[in-house]
Coordinates of C-alpha atoms in Angstrom, one line a residue:
Chain Z
M1 CA -53.1 -9.6 17.9
T2 CA -50.5 -11.2 20.1
S3 CA -51.1 -11.4 23.8
K4 CA -48.8 -9.7 26.2
L5 CA -49.9 -11.8 29.1
V6 CA -47.2 -13.9 30.5
S7 CA -48.1 -17.3 32.0
P8 CA -46.9 -18.1 35.5
K9 CA -44.6 -20.8 34.1
Q10 CA -42.9 -18.3 31.8
R11 CA -42.5 -15.8 34.6
Q12 CA -40.4 -18.3 36.6
R13 CA -38.1 -19.0 33.6
K14 CA -34.5 -18.0 34.3
K15 CA -33.0 -14.8 32.7
P16 CA -30.9 -15.8 29.7
L17 CA -27.1 -15.8 30.3
T18 CA -25.3 -12.9 28.6
D19 CA -21.8 -12.1 27.6
S20 CA -20.9 -8.4 28.3
Q21 CA -18.3 -8.4 25.4
I22 CA -20.9 -9.2 22.7
V23 CA -22.0 -5.7 21.8
V24 CA -23.9 -4.1 19.0
D25 CA -21.9 -1.7 16.9
E26 CA -23.4 1.8 17.1
K27 CA -23.0 2.7 13.4
T28 CA -24.1 -0.5 11.8
Q29 CA -26.2 -2.2 14.5
L30 CA -24.3 -5.4 13.9
P31 CA -23.2 -7.7 16.8
Q32 CA -19.5 -7.8 17.5
L33 CA -17.2 -9.6 20.0
V34 CA -15.0 -7.0 21.6
S35 CA -12.0 -9.2 22.6
R36 CA -11.1 -9.3 26.3
R37 CA -7.4 -10.1 25.5
V38 CA -5.4 -6.8 25.4
L39 CA -1.8 -6.8 24.3
E40 CA 0.7 -4.0 25.0
Q41 CA 3.7 -4.2 22.9
R42 CA 7.1 -2.6 23.3
Y43 CA 10.1 -3.6 21.2
V44 CA 13.6 -4.1 22.6
I45 CA 16.1 -3.5 19.7
P46 CA 19.9 -4.1 19.8
V47 CA 22.1 -1.1 19.2
V48 CA 25.4 -3.0 19.7
R49 CA 26.8 -2.4 16.3
I50 CA 25.8 1.2 16.1
M51 CA 26.9 2.4 19.5
P52 CA 29.6 4.7 18.0
F53 CA 26.7 6.5 16.4
Y54 CA 25.0 7.1 19.8
R55 CA 28.3 8.0 21.5
N56 CA 28.9 10.7 18.9
L57 CA 25.3 11.9 19.1
M58 CA 25.8 12.4 22.8
K59 CA 28.7 14.7 22.0
G60 CA 26.5 16.6 19.5
R61 CA 27.9 15.0 16.4
L62 CA 25.8 13.2 13.7
V63 CA 27.8 10.4 12.2
G64 CA 27.4 7.6 9.6
T65 CA 29.9 4.9 8.9
R66 CA 32.7 4.3 6.5
C67 CA 34.0 0.9 5.5
K68 CA 37.7 0.7 6.3
V69 CA 38.2 -1.8 3.5
C70 CA 36.4 -0.5 0.5
G71 CA 35.6 3.1 1.6
A72 CA 31.8 2.8 1.2
T73 CA 29.9 5.3 3.3
Y74 CA 26.5 4.8 4.9
F75 CA 23.8 6.8 6.6
P76 CA 22.0 5.5 8.6
P77 CA 25.1 4.0 10.2
R78 CA 25.7 0.3 10.2
G79 CA 28.1 -2.4 11.4
D80 CA 28.5 -4.4 8.3
C81 CA 29.5 -3.4 4.7
C82 CA 27.2 -5.1 2.2
K83 CA 29.3 -3.8 -0.7
C84 CA 32.5 -5.7 0.2
G85 CA 31.5 -7.9 3.1
S86 CA 33.8 -6.3 5.7
S87 CA 32.7 -5.6 9.2
D88 CA 35.6 -3.3 9.9
M89 CA 33.9 0.1 10.0
S90 CA 34.8 3.5 11.2
V91 CA 32.7 6.6 11.9
K92 CA 32.1 9.1 9.2
K93 CA 31.2 12.5 10.4
L94 CA 28.3 14.0 8.3
S95 CA 28.6 17.5 7.0
E96 CA 26.3 19.8 9.1
K97 CA 25.1 21.5 6.0
G98 CA 22.9 20.3 3.3
E99 CA 20.0 21.0 0.9
L100 CA 16.4 20.1 1.4
V101 CA 15.3 17.4 -1.1
S102 CA 11.7 17.2 0.1
F103 CA 9.4 17.8 3.1
T104 CA 5.9 17.3 4.5
K105 CA 3.9 18.3 7.5
I106 CA 2.2 15.5 9.3
F107 CA -1.3 16.4 10.5
V108 CA -2.8 13.0 11.1
K109 CA -0.2 11.5 13.5
P110 CA 0.3 7.9 14.7
S111 CA -1.3 7.4 18.1
S112 CA 2.1 7.0 19.7
F113 CA 3.0 10.5 18.6
S114 CA -0.3 12.1 19.8
Q115 CA 1.5 14.1 22.5
F116 CA 3.4 16.1 19.9
P117 CA 2.2 19.1 18.0
D118 CA 1.9 18.5 14.3
Y119 CA 5.4 18.2 13.0
M120 CA 7.3 18.7 9.7
V121 CA 9.6 16.0 8.3
G122 CA 12.3 16.7 5.8
V123 CA 14.9 14.8 3.8
A124 CA 18.1 16.6 3.1
R125 CA 21.1 15.8 1.0
M126 CA 24.2 16.6 3.0
E127 CA 27.4 17.8 1.5
G128 CA 29.2 14.5 0.6
D129 CA 25.9 13.1 -0.7
L130 CA 24.5 11.1 2.2
K131 CA 20.9 11.9 2.9
V132 CA 19.2 12.4 6.3
L133 CA 15.5 12.1 7.1
S134 CA 14.4 13.9 10.3
W135 CA 12.1 16.5 11.7
L136 CA 12.4 20.0 10.2
R137 CA 12.2 22.6 12.9
G138 CA 12.5 26.4 13.2
V139 CA 10.6 27.4 10.1
Q140 CA 7.0 28.1 9.1
P141 CA 5.6 25.6 6.5
D142 CA 4.9 28.4 4.0
R143 CA 8.5 29.5 4.1
V144 CA 9.9 26.1 3.3
K145 CA 11.2 25.4 -0.2
V146 CA 12.7 22.3 -1.9
G147 CA 16.4 23.2 -2.4
M148 CA 16.7 25.5 0.6
K149 CA 19.9 25.2 2.7
V150 CA 19.5 23.4 6.0
A151 CA 21.7 22.4 8.9
V152 CA 21.7 19.4 11.2
K153 CA 21.2 20.1 14.9
I154 CA 21.1 17.8 17.9
Q155 CA 19.0 18.2 21.1
K156 CA 17.3 16.2 23.8
R157 CA 13.6 16.3 22.9
V158 CA 11.5 17.7 25.7
E159 CA 8.4 15.6 25.1
D160 CA 9.9 12.1 25.2
G161 CA 13.6 12.5 26.2
A162 CA 14.8 11.2 22.9
L163 CA 18.3 12.4 21.8
E164 CA 17.1 13.8 18.5
Y165 CA 18.9 15.0 15.3
Y166 CA 16.8 17.5 13.3
L167 CA 17.1 19.8 10.3
E168 CA 16.6 23.6 10.4
P169 CA 17.1 26.4 7.9
A170 CA 20.8 27.3 7.7
P171 CA 21.7 30.9 8.2
S172 CA 22.5 32.4 4.9
Chain W
M1 CA 8.2 -22.1 -18.7
R2 CA 4.5 -23.2 -19.1
S3 CA 1.8 -20.7 -19.9
V4 CA -0.5 -19.6 -17.1
A5 CA -4.0 -18.3 -17.3
V6 CA -6.6 -16.7 -15.1
V7 CA -9.7 -18.9 -15.2
G8 CA -11.8 -17.5 -12.4
A9 CA -12.2 -14.3 -10.4
G10 CA -14.2 -13.2 -7.4
Q11 CA -14.4 -10.1 -5.1
S12 CA -16.3 -9.2 -2.1
K13 CA -17.9 -5.8 -1.5
F14 CA -15.2 -3.5 -0.2
G15 CA -15.8 -1.1 2.7
R16 CA -16.3 -1.4 6.4
R17 CA -17.2 -5.0 6.6
N18 CA -18.0 -5.6 10.3
D19 CA -20.7 -8.0 9.1
A20 CA -18.0 -10.7 8.4
R21 CA -14.9 -12.2 10.0
L22 CA -11.7 -12.5 8.0
D23 CA -12.4 -16.1 7.0
E24 CA -16.0 -15.4 6.1
L25 CA -15.0 -12.4 4.1
A26 CA -12.4 -14.6 2.2
W27 CA -15.0 -17.2 1.5
E28 CA -17.2 -14.7 -0.4
S29 CA -14.4 -14.3 -3.0
V30 CA -13.3 -17.9 -3.0
K31 CA -16.8 -19.1 -3.7
Q32 CA -17.3 -16.7 -6.5
A33 CA -13.9 -17.5 -8.1
M34 CA -14.5 -21.3 -7.9
D35 CA -18.0 -20.9 -9.4
D36 CA -16.5 -18.6 -12.1
A37 CA -13.9 -21.2 -13.0
G38 CA -16.4 -24.1 -12.7
I39 CA -14.3 -26.0 -10.2
V40 CA -14.6 -27.2 -6.6
Q41 CA -11.9 -27.4 -3.9
N42 CA -10.7 -30.8 -5.0
D43 CA -9.6 -29.4 -8.3
I44 CA -7.2 -27.0 -6.6
D45 CA -3.6 -28.2 -6.1
S46 CA -2.6 -25.4 -3.7
F47 CA -3.6 -21.9 -2.5
V48 CA -1.7 -18.8 -1.6
V49 CA -3.1 -16.3 0.9
S50 CA -2.2 -12.6 0.8
T51 CA -2.8 -10.7 4.1
V52 CA -0.7 -8.1 5.8
G53 CA -2.5 -8.2 9.1
G54 CA -1.5 -6.7 12.4
W55 CA -4.8 -5.0 12.7
S56 CA -6.8 -8.2 12.7
A57 CA -7.0 -11.0 15.2
E58 CA -5.8 -14.1 13.4
L59 CA -2.1 -14.6 13.1
L60 CA -2.1 -17.5 10.6
P61 CA -4.6 -16.2 8.0
A62 CA -3.7 -18.9 5.4
V63 CA -4.8 -21.8 7.5
F64 CA -7.7 -19.9 9.1
V65 CA -9.0 -19.0 5.6
G66 CA -8.1 -22.5 4.2
E67 CA -10.1 -24.3 6.9
Y68 CA -13.2 -22.1 6.4
C69 CA -13.0 -22.4 2.6
G70 CA -12.7 -26.2 2.7
L71 CA -9.2 -26.0 1.2
E72 CA -7.4 -27.9 4.0
P73 CA -5.1 -30.0 3.6
K74 CA -3.8 -28.4 0.4
P75 CA -0.4 -26.8 0.6
T76 CA -0.5 -23.1 1.5
M77 CA 1.4 -20.1 2.8
R78 CA 0.8 -16.4 3.6
V79 CA 2.6 -13.9 1.4
E80 CA 3.5 -10.4 2.5
A81 CA 4.7 -7.6 0.2
A82 CA 2.9 -4.8 2.0
C83 CA 0.2 -3.2 -0.4
A84 CA 1.6 -5.4 -3.2
S85 CA 1.0 -8.6 -1.3
G86 CA -1.8 -9.6 -3.7
S87 CA 0.5 -9.4 -6.7
A88 CA 3.2 -11.2 -4.8
A89 CA 0.8 -14.0 -4.1
I90 CA -0.1 -14.2 -7.8
Y91 CA 3.6 -14.2 -8.6
Q92 CA 4.0 -17.2 -6.3
A93 CA 1.0 -19.0 -7.8
Y94 CA 2.1 -18.2 -11.3
S95 CA 5.6 -19.5 -10.6
S96 CA 4.4 -22.8 -9.3
I97 CA 2.2 -23.4 -12.3
A98 CA 4.8 -22.2 -14.8
S99 CA 7.4 -24.5 -13.3
G100 CA 5.1 -27.5 -13.4
L101 CA 4.7 -27.9 -9.6
A102 CA 0.9 -27.3 -9.8
D103 CA -1.9 -27.1 -12.4
V104 CA -4.5 -25.2 -10.6
V105 CA -3.8 -22.6 -7.8
A106 CA -6.1 -20.4 -5.9
V107 CA -4.9 -16.9 -4.8
V108 CA -6.9 -15.4 -2.0
G109 CA -6.3 -11.8 -0.8
V110 CA -8.1 -10.7 2.3
E111 CA -7.7 -7.9 4.8
K112 CA -9.8 -6.9 7.8
M113 CA -8.5 -3.5 8.7
T114 CA -11.4 -2.3 10.9
E115 CA -10.9 -5.0 13.6
S116 CA -8.7 -2.3 15.2
P117 CA -9.4 1.4 15.7
T118 CA -8.4 3.7 12.8
S119 CA -5.6 5.2 14.9
V120 CA -4.0 1.8 15.3
A121 CA -4.2 1.2 11.5
V122 CA -2.6 4.6 10.9
E123 CA 0.1 3.7 13.4
L124 CA 0.8 0.3 11.9
I125 CA 1.0 1.5 8.3
G126 CA 3.3 4.3 9.4
R127 CA 5.6 1.8 10.9
A128 CA 5.9 0.0 7.6
G129 CA 9.0 1.4 6.0
N130 CA 12.0 1.6 8.4
Y131 CA 10.8 1.4 12.0
F132 CA 14.2 2.0 13.6
W133 CA 15.4 5.1 11.7
E134 CA 12.2 6.7 10.5
F135 CA 9.3 5.8 12.7
E136 CA 10.8 5.5 16.2
N137 CA 11.9 9.1 16.5
F138 CA 10.1 10.8 13.6
G139 CA 6.6 9.3 13.6
M140 CA 6.4 8.9 9.8
T141 CA 3.0 8.0 8.4
F142 CA 2.1 6.3 5.1
P143 CA 0.6 9.5 3.7
G144 CA 3.7 11.3 5.0
Y145 CA 6.0 9.1 2.9
Y146 CA 4.0 9.7 -0.3
A147 CA 3.8 13.4 0.6
L148 CA 7.6 13.6 0.4
Y149 CA 7.2 12.4 -3.2
A150 CA 4.3 14.8 -3.9
T151 CA 6.3 17.8 -2.6
A152 CA 9.3 17.0 -4.7
Y153 CA 7.2 16.2 -7.8
L154 CA 5.1 19.4 -7.6
S155 CA 8.2 21.5 -6.9
K156 CA 10.3 20.0 -9.8
Y157 CA 7.6 19.9 -12.5
G158 CA 5.4 22.8 -11.6
A159 CA 2.3 20.6 -11.1
T160 CA -0.3 21.7 -8.5
E161 CA -2.5 20.3 -5.9
K162 CA -5.4 20.7 -8.4
D163 CA -3.6 18.3 -10.7
L164 CA -3.5 15.7 -7.9
A165 CA -7.2 16.4 -7.4
E166 CA -8.0 15.4 -11.0
I167 CA -6.9 11.8 -10.1
A168 CA -9.3 11.7 -7.2
I169 CA -12.2 13.1 -9.3
K170 CA -11.6 10.5 -12.1
N171 CA -11.3 7.6 -9.8
H172 CA -14.4 8.5 -7.8
Y173 CA -16.3 9.0 -11.1
Y174 CA -15.5 5.4 -12.1
G175 CA -16.0 4.2 -8.5
S176 CA -19.5 5.6 -8.6
M177 CA -20.3 2.9 -11.2
N178 CA -18.7 0.0 -9.3
P179 CA -21.2 -1.8 -7.0
K180 CA -18.3 -3.3 -5.1
A181 CA -16.5 0.0 -4.4
Q182 CA -16.3 1.4 -0.9
F183 CA -17.2 4.9 -2.2
Q184 CA -19.8 4.9 -4.9
K185 CA -20.1 8.6 -5.2
K186 CA -18.5 11.3 -7.4
V187 CA -16.4 14.1 -5.9
N188 CA -15.8 17.6 -7.3
L189 CA -12.7 19.8 -7.3
D190 CA -14.0 22.0 -4.5
E191 CA -14.6 18.9 -2.3
V192 CA -11.1 17.6 -2.9
M193 CA -9.4 20.9 -2.5
S194 CA -11.3 21.8 0.7
S195 CA -10.7 18.4 2.4
K196 CA -8.4 18.5 5.4
Y197 CA -4.6 18.1 5.1
V198 CA -3.5 14.7 6.2
A199 CA 0.2 15.1 5.3
W200 CA 0.9 18.3 3.4
P201 CA 0.4 18.6 0.4
L202 CA -1.9 15.5 0.5
K203 CA -5.4 16.0 1.7
L204 CA -8.0 13.5 2.9
L205 CA -9.5 13.1 -0.6
D206 CA -6.0 12.4 -2.0
C207 CA -5.8 9.3 0.1
S208 CA -7.2 5.8 -0.3
P209 CA -9.3 4.7 2.7
I210 CA -9.0 2.0 5.3
T211 CA -10.9 -0.9 3.9
D212 CA -12.0 -4.5 4.6
G213 CA -12.4 -6.8 1.7
S214 CA -11.3 -9.9 -0.2
A215 CA -10.6 -10.9 -3.7
A216 CA -9.7 -14.3 -5.2
V217 CA -8.5 -15.6 -8.6
I218 CA -7.9 -19.1 -9.9
L219 CA -4.8 -19.6 -12.0
A220 CA -4.4 -22.7 -14.3
S221 CA -1.9 -24.3 -16.6
E222 CA -2.7 -24.2 -20.3
K223 CA -4.0 -27.8 -20.3
M224 CA -6.4 -27.2 -17.4
A225 CA -7.4 -23.7 -18.7
R226 CA -8.4 -25.2 -22.0
K227 CA -10.6 -27.7 -20.2
L228 CA -12.2 -25.1 -17.9
T229 CA -13.0 -22.1 -20.1
K230 CA -13.3 -20.9 -23.7
D231 CA -11.8 -17.5 -22.8
P232 CA -8.8 -17.8 -20.5
I233 CA -6.9 -14.6 -19.8
W234 CA -3.2 -15.2 -20.0
I235 CA -0.6 -13.8 -17.7
R236 CA 2.0 -12.8 -20.3
G237 CA 4.6 -11.4 -17.9
I238 CA 5.1 -10.4 -14.3
G239 CA 8.0 -8.1 -13.4
A240 CA 9.0 -7.4 -9.8
A241 CA 11.5 -5.3 -7.9
S242 CA 12.2 -3.9 -4.5
G243 CA 13.3 -0.5 -3.1
T244 CA 15.2 0.6 0.1
A245 CA 13.4 0.5 3.4
N246 CA 14.8 3.9 4.4
M247 CA 13.5 6.9 2.5
S248 CA 16.9 8.6 3.1
L249 CA 18.5 6.0 0.7
R250 CA 16.2 6.8 -2.2
E251 CA 17.9 8.4 -5.2
D252 CA 15.1 10.9 -5.8
F253 CA 11.5 11.6 -4.9
V254 CA 10.0 12.1 -8.3
G255 CA 9.4 8.5 -9.3
L256 CA 9.7 5.0 -8.0
K257 CA 12.7 3.1 -9.2
A258 CA 11.3 -0.3 -8.2
A259 CA 8.2 0.4 -10.4
R260 CA 10.4 1.3 -13.4
L261 CA 12.4 -1.9 -12.9
A262 CA 9.3 -4.0 -12.5
A263 CA 7.8 -2.5 -15.6
K264 CA 10.9 -3.1 -17.7
S265 CA 11.1 -6.7 -16.6
A266 CA 7.4 -7.4 -17.2
Y267 CA 7.5 -5.7 -20.6
Q268 CA 10.5 -7.8 -21.6
R269 CA 8.9 -11.0 -20.6
A270 CA 5.7 -10.2 -22.4
G271 CA 7.4 -8.8 -25.5
F272 CA 5.5 -5.5 -24.9
D273 CA 7.0 -2.3 -26.2
G274 CA 5.4 0.0 -23.6
D275 CA 3.1 1.9 -26.0
P276 CA 0.1 2.7 -23.9
K277 CA -2.1 2.7 -27.0
K278 CA -1.6 -1.0 -27.3
L279 CA -3.3 -1.6 -23.9
D280 CA -7.1 -1.5 -23.5
L281 CA -6.8 -0.5 -19.8
A282 CA -4.6 -0.3 -16.8
E283 CA -5.2 -0.7 -13.1
V284 CA -2.5 1.3 -11.3
H285 CA -1.7 1.7 -7.6
D286 CA -3.3 5.0 -6.6
C287 CA -3.0 4.6 -2.8
F288 CA -2.5 8.4 -3.0
T289 CA -3.3 10.6 -6.0
I290 CA 0.4 11.4 -6.4
A291 CA 1.1 7.7 -6.8
E292 CA -1.0 7.5 -9.9
L293 CA 0.9 10.3 -11.5
L294 CA 4.2 8.6 -10.7
A295 CA 2.7 5.4 -12.2
Y296 CA 2.0 7.1 -15.5
E297 CA 5.7 8.0 -15.8
D298 CA 7.3 4.9 -14.2
L299 CA 5.2 2.7 -16.6
G300 CA 6.3 4.9 -19.6
F301 CA 2.7 6.1 -20.4
S302 CA 4.1 9.6 -20.4
R303 CA 7.6 11.1 -20.4
K304 CA 9.2 12.1 -17.0
G305 CA 7.4 15.1 -15.6
G306 CA 4.5 14.7 -18.1
G307 CA 2.2 12.6 -15.9
F308 CA 0.3 15.5 -14.5
K309 CA -0.5 16.8 -18.0
M310 CA -2.1 13.5 -18.8
A311 CA -4.3 14.0 -15.8
R312 CA -5.0 17.6 -16.6
E313 CA -6.0 16.7 -20.2
G314 CA -8.2 13.8 -19.0
Q315 CA -6.1 11.3 -21.1
T316 CA -6.7 8.5 -18.7
Y317 CA -10.5 8.5 -18.9
K318 CA -12.2 6.2 -21.4
G319 CA -11.7 7.7 -24.8
G320 CA -8.3 9.1 -23.9
V321 CA -4.8 7.6 -24.5
L322 CA -5.4 4.9 -22.0
P323 CA -8.2 4.4 -19.4
V324 CA -6.7 4.0 -16.0
N325 CA -8.5 2.7 -12.9
L326 CA -12.0 2.0 -14.3
S327 CA -12.7 0.1 -11.1
G328 CA -12.4 3.4 -9.1
G329 CA -8.9 2.5 -8.1
L330 CA -7.7 2.2 -4.5
K331 CA -8.9 5.7 -4.1
A332 CA -12.7 4.9 -4.5
K333 CA -12.9 1.2 -4.7
G334 CA -11.0 1.0 -1.4
H335 CA -7.7 -0.5 -0.4
P336 CA -7.9 -3.7 1.7
I337 CA -4.2 -4.1 1.6
G338 CA -3.7 -7.8 1.0
A339 CA -6.7 -8.0 -1.3
T340 CA -5.8 -5.1 -3.6
G341 CA -3.4 -6.8 -6.0
V342 CA -5.7 -9.8 -6.4
S343 CA -8.6 -7.5 -7.0
M344 CA -6.7 -5.6 -9.7
V345 CA -5.9 -8.8 -11.6
G346 CA -9.5 -10.0 -11.3
E347 CA -10.7 -6.6 -12.5
V348 CA -8.5 -6.6 -15.6
T349 CA -9.5 -10.2 -16.3
R350 CA -13.2 -9.3 -16.2
Q351 CA -12.6 -6.2 -18.3
L352 CA -10.7 -8.2 -21.0
K353 CA -13.7 -10.6 -21.1
S354 CA -16.1 -7.6 -21.4
Q355 CA -18.0 -8.8 -18.3
I356 CA -18.3 -5.4 -16.6
K357 CA -21.8 -3.8 -16.5
G358 CA -22.3 -0.2 -17.6
D359 CA -20.1 2.6 -18.7
R360 CA -16.9 1.6 -16.9
Q361 CA -16.4 -1.3 -19.2
A362 CA -13.4 -0.5 -21.4
D363 CA -13.5 -0.9 -25.1
I364 CA -11.5 -4.0 -25.8
R365 CA -9.6 -3.7 -29.1
N366 CA -6.2 -5.1 -28.5
G367 CA -7.0 -7.6 -25.7
W368 CA -4.2 -6.4 -23.4
G369 CA -4.4 -5.0 -19.9
L370 CA -1.8 -4.0 -17.2
V371 CA -1.7 -4.2 -13.4
H372 CA 0.7 -2.0 -11.5
N373 CA 0.8 -2.8 -7.7
I374 CA 3.2 -1.1 -5.3
G375 CA 4.0 -2.1 -1.7
G376 CA 4.7 0.6 0.8
T377 CA 6.3 3.6 -0.9
G378 CA 8.0 1.8 -3.7
H379 CA 9.4 -0.7 -1.2
Y380 CA 7.9 -3.5 -3.4
A381 CA 6.8 -3.2 -7.0
Y382 CA 4.9 -5.7 -9.3
V383 CA 3.8 -5.1 -12.8
T384 CA 1.6 -7.8 -14.5
L385 CA 0.6 -7.9 -18.2
L386 CA -2.6 -9.8 -19.1
S387 CA -3.8 -10.7 -22.6
Q388 CA -6.6 -12.6 -24.4
D389 CA -3.8 -13.9 -26.6
K390 CA -1.6 -16.7 -25.2
G391 CA 1.3 -15.7 -27.5
G392 CA 4.3 -17.9 -28.3
Q393 CA 4.2 -20.5 -31.0

């Protein structure tokens, strides 16, 4: 038997120092340091070379780029041609019509997209053979088929104000 | 080029490892691998650390791990090739031995994914691809990327979600026998089919989990390998290739071009004709069930569009054409991103030496094994062929 009696000397002993961030994990009962140092990160990314893309998007047009020297076409748009080395590029308007190559519906979303309802993503091959990946709107998932005709639309997205291009079923 | 052998392998228990820090977790594998090779730190010329990070605290994992493992002041670097980082680190170590720069190199793969909440891990993996065009506005996720492949594959070849489930069932079956696996339990068809959708048509039980873990291997030149062990396992060829960052630039969604190119190059280097019957086992990158089906085809184990039939017929269980993922695969063993490739090479090494306890030990007849390790969604691809036989003259 151990005695629970505390001697007067022990009673005077100071309380041990504690660190509020050393905690016991609920699931495993193992001690952890929950770091005090919190980092918020937001990237600032140059769009200098692809401003023609944004200017066209603002006018409701989705464009890629064409190299003025060798004629290579690109989507996503870019400022430099890696095929011939030229940086002399012009805009290339994408066909508004295409065919769905594949799609998915995202149920487990990244935390930075938690304000959105579950969304569908599609990849379409546009006439002229450039492909576009974007959200697929205006159709129930069970009505979507690989190979269906789709069109590109542009809108200002309500939830976050992004100027967004998206795919939707093309009227047949 | 000089011959290179695996002379030691170690692996930690995979799972939620909040009992250990990143460096402590790495040490578990480094210690085992050094003991297995019969060497100490002084025998090691350099070490390569494979960690993707972002979810864990330490930004310089190579020196953090090196210090704890007593490897400082040996030369080191961290290597990143997404989920194929482990194979990329082995490729780096292999190259430095083959070229004569080093005789003994340690490869350490370690990942501590649960130092951040699951939602942060999901976010970070989703950003790995093309952040600017595909994440910023469209919130792609890693399951989402592979789901694009699953949708296109199922649609083109008439495979079903049940065919995908067969992969999960097989890999959990073998995982149930692996004491180091995250999930050591079998799953049945109903459980897989009724699990929740993560990214249609992929469900929770089609996906590999978020995992902490480490793995280490010791590579050596022929001269050192002969001194250290009577049964070195030779790296007969590594093939590597890359894919586009943007999914919109992929030619199709029914196979991974980078994997086909990596396989072709590895097969050429090893003088292997691609006949799966000549291999005793393969560890392939089943981060999602669809990825294993694509692997069968990209590696030439089946014709294009025939991968799901191999799964349906159980041809990749022991006793079939070729046993695949006897470790439980990423699916059941777990997928600590930077450790995965190292773990795969360690597993095939131990299999070829018949060191695995129980029913998941492959029957070793030809002495050859294959590792297929993909980073991202075919953004990186590495294929490695290992053999009991050194080959050459």
